[in-house]
CSV table of C-alpha atoms in Angstrom, one decimal:
chain,number,residue,atom,x,y,z
X,252,MET,CA,0.0,0.0,0.0
X,253,LYS,CA,1.3,3.4,-0.9
X,254,ILE,CA,0.5,6.5,1.2
X,255,GLU,CA,1.3,10.0,-0.2
X,256,ILE,CA,1.2,12.8,2.3
X,257,TRP,CA,1.0,16.4,1.2
X,258,SER,CA,2.2,18.6,4.1
X,259,ASP,CA,4.2,21.7,5.0
X,260,PHE,CA,6.8,21.9,7.7
X,261,SER,CA,5.3,25.1,9.1
X,262,CYS,CA,1.9,23.4,9.5
X,263,PRO,CA,1.4,22.3,13.2
X,264,PHE,CA,-1.3,19.8,12.3
X,265,CYS,CA,0.9,18.2,9.6
X,266,PHE,CA,3.3,17.0,12.3
X,267,ILE,CA,0.4,15.9,14.6
X,268,GLY,CA,-1.3,14.1,11.7
X,269,LYS,CA,2.0,12.3,10.9
X,270,ARG,CA,2.2,11.0,14.5
X,271,ARG,CA,-1.5,9.9,14.4
X,272,LEU,CA,-0.9,8.0,11.2
X,273,GLU,CA,2.2,6.4,12.7
X,274,LYS,CA,0.2,5.3,15.7
X,275,ALA,CA,-2.4,3.7,13.5
X,276,LEU,CA,0.3,1.9,11.5
X,277,GLU,CA,1.6,0.4,14.8
X,278,ASP,CA,-1.7,-1.4,15.1
X,279,PHE,CA,-2.1,-2.3,11.4
X,280,PRO,CA,-1.3,-6.0,10.7
X,281,HIS,CA,0.1,-5.2,7.2
X,282,LYS,CA,2.3,-2.3,8.2
X,283,ASN,CA,5.4,-3.8,6.6
X,284,ALA,CA,3.6,-3.6,3.2
X,285,VAL,CA,3.1,0.2,3.5
X,286,THR,CA,5.3,2.8,1.9
X,287,ILE,CA,5.1,6.5,2.7
X,288,LYS,CA,6.2,9.4,0.6
X,289,PHE,CA,6.0,13.1,1.5
X,290,LYS,CA,4.7,15.5,-1.1
X,291,SER,CA,5.5,19.2,-1.2
X,292,TYR,CA,2.9,21.9,-0.3
X,293,GLU,CA,3.5,25.5,0.8
X,294,LEU,CA,0.9,27.1,3.0
X,295,ASP,CA,2.4,30.5,2.2
X,296,PRO,CA,4.7,30.6,-0.8
X,297,GLN,CA,5.4,34.3,-0.1
X,298,ALA,CA,6.3,33.8,3.6
X,299,LYS,CA,9.4,35.5,4.8
X,300,HIS,CA,11.2,35.3,8.1
X,301,ILE,CA,10.6,38.4,10.3
X,302,PRO,CA,13.1,38.4,13.2
X,303,GLY,CA,11.5,38.9,16.5
X,304,LYS,CA,8.0,38.5,15.2
X,305,ASN,CA,5.9,36.7,17.8
X,306,TYR,CA,3.9,33.7,16.4
X,307,ALA,CA,0.7,34.7,18.2
X,308,ALA,CA,1.0,38.2,16.8
X,309,LEU,CA,1.7,36.7,13.3
X,310,LEU,CA,-1.5,34.6,13.6
X,311,ALA,CA,-3.6,37.5,14.8
X,312,GLY,CA,-2.5,39.7,11.9
X,313,LYS,CA,-2.8,36.9,9.3
X,314,TYR,CA,-6.3,35.8,10.3
X,315,GLY,CA,-7.7,39.0,11.6
X,316,MET,CA,-8.3,37.8,15.2
X,317,SER,CA,-7.4,39.2,18.5
X,318,LEU,CA,-4.1,38.5,20.1
X,319,GLN,CA,-5.9,36.7,23.0
X,320,LYS,CA,-7.8,34.5,20.5
X,321,ALA,CA,-4.5,33.7,18.8
X,322,LYS,CA,-3.0,32.7,22.1
X,323,GLU,CA,-5.9,30.4,22.9
X,324,MET,CA,-5.6,28.8,19.5
X,325,ILE,CA,-1.9,28.1,20.1
X,326,GLU,CA,-2.6,26.5,23.4
X,327,GLN,CA,-5.1,24.2,21.8
X,328,VAL,CA,-2.6,23.2,19.2
X,329,LYS,CA,0.1,22.6,21.9
X,330,GLN,CA,-2.3,20.4,23.8
X,331,GLN,CA,-3.1,18.3,20.7
X,332,ALA,CA,0.6,18.0,20.0
X,333,LYS,CA,1.2,16.9,23.6
X,334,GLU,CA,-1.4,14.1,23.3
X,335,VAL,CA,0.7,12.4,20.6
X,336,GLY,CA,4.0,12.9,22.4
X,337,LEU,CA,5.1,16.1,20.7
X,338,THR,CA,6.4,19.3,22.4
X,339,TYR,CA,5.8,22.5,20.5
X,340,ASP,CA,7.8,25.7,21.3
X,341,MET,CA,5.3,28.1,19.8
X,342,ASP,CA,6.7,31.1,21.7
X,343,ASN,CA,10.0,31.0,19.9
X,344,LEU,CA,8.7,29.6,16.6
X,345,GLN,CA,10.5,31.1,13.6
X,346,ASN,CA,8.0,31.3,10.8
X,347,THR,CA,9.6,31.4,7.4
X,348,ASN,CA,9.5,30.2,3.8
X,349,THR,CA,9.7,26.4,3.4
X,350,PHE,CA,10.5,26.0,-0.3
X,351,ASP,CA,14.2,25.1,0.3
X,352,ALA,CA,13.2,22.6,3.1
X,353,HIS,CA,10.9,20.9,0.5
X,354,ARG,CA,13.8,20.8,-2.0
X,355,LEU,CA,16.0,19.3,0.7
X,356,VAL,CA,13.5,16.5,1.2
X,357,LYS,CA,13.5,15.7,-2.5
X,358,PHE,CA,17.3,15.5,-2.4
X,359,ALA,CA,17.1,13.3,0.6
X,360,GLU,CA,14.7,10.9,-1.2
X,361,LYS,CA,17.3,10.3,-3.8
X,362,LYS,CA,19.6,9.2,-1.1
X,363,GLY,CA,17.0,7.0,0.6
X,364,LYS,CA,16.5,9.4,3.5
X,365,GLY,CA,13.3,11.2,2.6
X,366,LYS,CA,11.2,10.1,5.7
X,367,GLU,CA,14.1,10.8,8.1
X,368,MET,CA,14.6,14.3,6.6
X,369,ALA,CA,11.0,15.2,6.9
X,370,GLU,CA,10.8,14.1,10.5
X,371,ARG,CA,13.9,16.1,11.3
X,372,LEU,CA,12.6,19.2,9.7
X,373,PHE,CA,9.3,19.0,11.6
X,374,HIS,CA,11.1,18.5,14.9
X,375,ALA,CA,13.5,21.3,14.2
X,376,PHE,CA,10.8,23.8,13.3
X,377,PHE,CA,8.2,23.0,16.1
X,378,THR,CA,10.2,21.6,19.0
X,379,GLU,CA,13.6,23.4,18.6
X,380,ALA,CA,12.3,26.6,17.0
X,381,LYS,CA,15.0,26.5,14.3
X,382,LEU,CA,15.0,28.7,11.2
X,383,ILE,CA,14.5,26.1,8.5
X,384,SER,CA,15.0,28.5,5.6
X,385,ASP,CA,18.6,29.1,6.6
X,386,HIS,CA,20.9,27.0,4.4
X,387,HIS,CA,23.5,26.3,7.2
X,388,THR,CA,20.7,25.1,9.5
X,389,LEU,CA,19.4,22.8,6.7
X,390,GLU,CA,23.0,21.6,6.1
X,391,GLU,CA,23.3,20.7,9.8
X,392,LEU,CA,19.9,18.9,9.9
X,393,ALA,CA,20.7,17.0,6.8
X,394,HIS,CA,24.1,15.9,8.2
X,395,GLU,CA,22.3,14.6,11.3
X,396,VAL,CA,20.3,12.2,9.1
X,397,GLY,CA,23.3,11.0,7.3
X,398,LEU,CA,23.6,13.3,4.2
X,399,ASN,CA,26.8,14.8,2.8
X,400,ARG,CA,27.3,18.4,3.9
X,401,ARG,CA,28.9,19.5,0.6
X,402,GLU,CA,26.2,17.9,-1.5
X,403,VAL,CA,23.5,19.5,0.5
X,404,LEU,CA,25.0,23.0,0.3
X,405,ASP,CA,25.6,22.6,-3.4
X,406,THR,CA,22.0,21.5,-3.9
X,407,LEU,CA,20.6,24.4,-1.8
X,408,ALA,CA,22.8,26.9,-3.6
X,409,SER,CA,21.4,25.8,-6.9
X,410,CYS,CA,17.9,25.3,-8.2
X,411,LYS,CA,18.1,21.5,-8.0
X,412,HIS,CA,14.9,19.7,-7.2
X,413,SER,CA,12.8,22.9,-7.6
X,414,LYS,CA,11.0,21.2,-10.5
X,415,TYR,CA,9.9,18.3,-8.3
X,416,VAL,CA,8.5,20.6,-5.6
X,417,ARG,CA,6.6,22.6,-8.2
X,418,GLU,CA,5.2,19.5,-9.9
X,419,GLU,CA,3.9,18.1,-6.5
X,420,GLU,CA,2.3,21.4,-5.7
X,421,GLU,CA,0.6,21.5,-9.1
X,422,LEU,CA,-0.6,17.9,-8.6
X,423,ALA,CA,-2.1,19.0,-5.3
X,424,ARG,CA,-4.1,21.7,-7.1
X,425,GLU,CA,-5.2,19.2,-9.8
X,426,ILE,CA,-6.6,16.7,-7.3
X,427,GLY,CA,-8.3,19.3,-5.2
X,428,VAL,CA,-6.1,19.7,-2.1
X,429,GLN,CA,-7.5,22.6,-0.2
X,430,GLY,CA,-5.3,22.3,2.9
X,431,VAL,CA,-2.8,20.0,4.7
X,432,PRO,CA,-2.2,17.5,5.9
X,433,PHE,CA,-3.7,15.6,3.0
X,434,PHE,CA,-3.3,11.8,2.7
X,435,VAL,CA,-3.8,9.7,-0.5
X,436,PHE,CA,-3.9,6.0,-0.3
X,437,ASN,CA,-3.0,4.0,-3.4
X,438,GLU,CA,-3.7,7.0,-5.6
X,439,LYS,CA,-7.5,6.3,-5.0
X,440,TYR,CA,-8.6,7.2,-1.5
X,441,ALA,CA,-8.2,10.6,0.2
X,442,VAL,CA,-8.2,11.6,3.8
X,443,SER,CA,-8.0,15.3,4.7
X,444,GLY,CA,-6.8,16.7,8.0
X,445,ALA,CA,-5.0,15.3,11.1
X,446,GLN,CA,-7.6,12.7,11.8
X,447,PRO,CA,-7.7,10.6,15.0
X,448,SER,CA,-5.5,7.5,14.9
X,449,GLN,CA,-8.6,5.2,14.9
X,450,VAL,CA,-9.9,6.9,11.8
X,451,PHE,CA,-6.5,6.3,10.1
X,452,LEU,CA,-6.6,2.7,11.2
X,453,ASP,CA,-10.1,2.2,9.8
X,454,VAL,CA,-9.0,3.7,6.5
X,455,LEU,CA,-5.9,1.5,6.3
X,456,GLN,CA,-8.1,-1.6,6.9
X,457,GLN,CA,-10.7,-0.6,4.4
X,458,VAL,CA,-8.2,0.2,1.7
X,459,TRP,CA,-6.4,-3.1,2.3
X,460,GLU,CA,-9.6,-5.1,2.0
X,461,ARG,CA,-10.7,-3.3,-1.1
X,462,GLU,CA,-7.4,-3.6,-2.8
X,463,ASN,CA,-6.8,-7.2,-1.9
X,464,GLU,CA,-10.2,-8.8,-2.0
X,465,LYS,CA,-10.7,-11.5,-4.6
X,466,PRO,CA,-13.0,-10.5,-7.5
X,467,ILE,CA,-16.4,-11.9,-7.2
X,468,LEU,CA,-18.4,-12.3,-10.4
X,469,GLN,CA,-22.2,-11.7,-10.5
X,470,THR,CA,-24.0,-14.3,-12.5
X,471,LEU,CA,-26.6,-13.1,-14.9
X,472,THR,CA,-27.9,-16.6,-15.9
X,473,PRO,CA,-31.0,-18.2,-14.2
X,474,GLU,CA,-30.4,-20.1,-11.0
X,475,ASN,CA,-31.1,-23.4,-12.8
X,476,PRO,CA,-30.0,-22.7,-16.4
X,477,GLU,CA,-31.6,-24.9,-19.1
X,478,THR,CA,-28.3,-25.5,-20.9
X,479,SER,CA,-25.5,-27.9,-21.0
X,480,TYR,CA,-22.4,-27.6,-18.8
X,481,CYS,CA,-19.6,-29.6,-17.3
X,482,THR,CA,-18.1,-29.8,-13.8
X,483,ASP,CA,-15.3,-31.9,-12.3
X,484,GLU,CA,-17.9,-34.6,-11.8
X,485,GLY,CA,-19.0,-34.9,-15.4
X,486,CYS,CA,-21.1,-33.2,-18.0
X,487,THR,CA,-24.8,-32.5,-18.1
X,488,ILE,CA,-26.7,-32.2,-21.4
X,489,LYS,CA,-30.0,-30.5,-21.3
X,490,GLU,CA,-32.7,-31.6,-23.7
X,491,LYS,CA,-32.8,-28.2,-25.5
X,492,ASP,CA,-29.1,-28.4,-26.3
X,493,LYS,CA,-29.3,-31.9,-28.0
């Protein structure tokens, strides 16, 4: 089974949704037959890092809400993160552009480290409050998952893998992705949002059953057809066929 996940590293529910899916996979009997691939999606392609900009103030300004309302929303997100074992440092979060982070994941995939790189980026952004648009920060994070520093810096300094990021973002638009996280199972079944683990487990089981069930033909002939036929016990010849 293939699972494609459209997400952004600045999306708090993408990390939470990732953990909930992982929890569901722990209870899924066919988990060893599941492959996961992260797809690129930018919540705000025009985002820029503003040093010293408080995340609550950023949310309040972006969504036209009061600062108090933004703080309450942040607390709710932190609580949901805590429930799946994550610690979010929202006070020191460094909101920024994530395009190069997505390019880095595409590079990491070529080296067989795509899932590890995605996990490291989420943790760096939300738990460690690192600036994941900074190339030296990305170099260090990539090195931690086993990637070559020089190759990483050369990639980031170029336009390499930009094409793949843009293609995945375009595909997201084509299939109707309106927000992230967005999960696609076997290119047929979609689940939107950071659903509870039980919902993911139910989806995994349903997709597995649908994709692996034996085809059952529906007969269109009468229950006792007046025609000749053979079985492993012999042949029957109806009068009308003589």
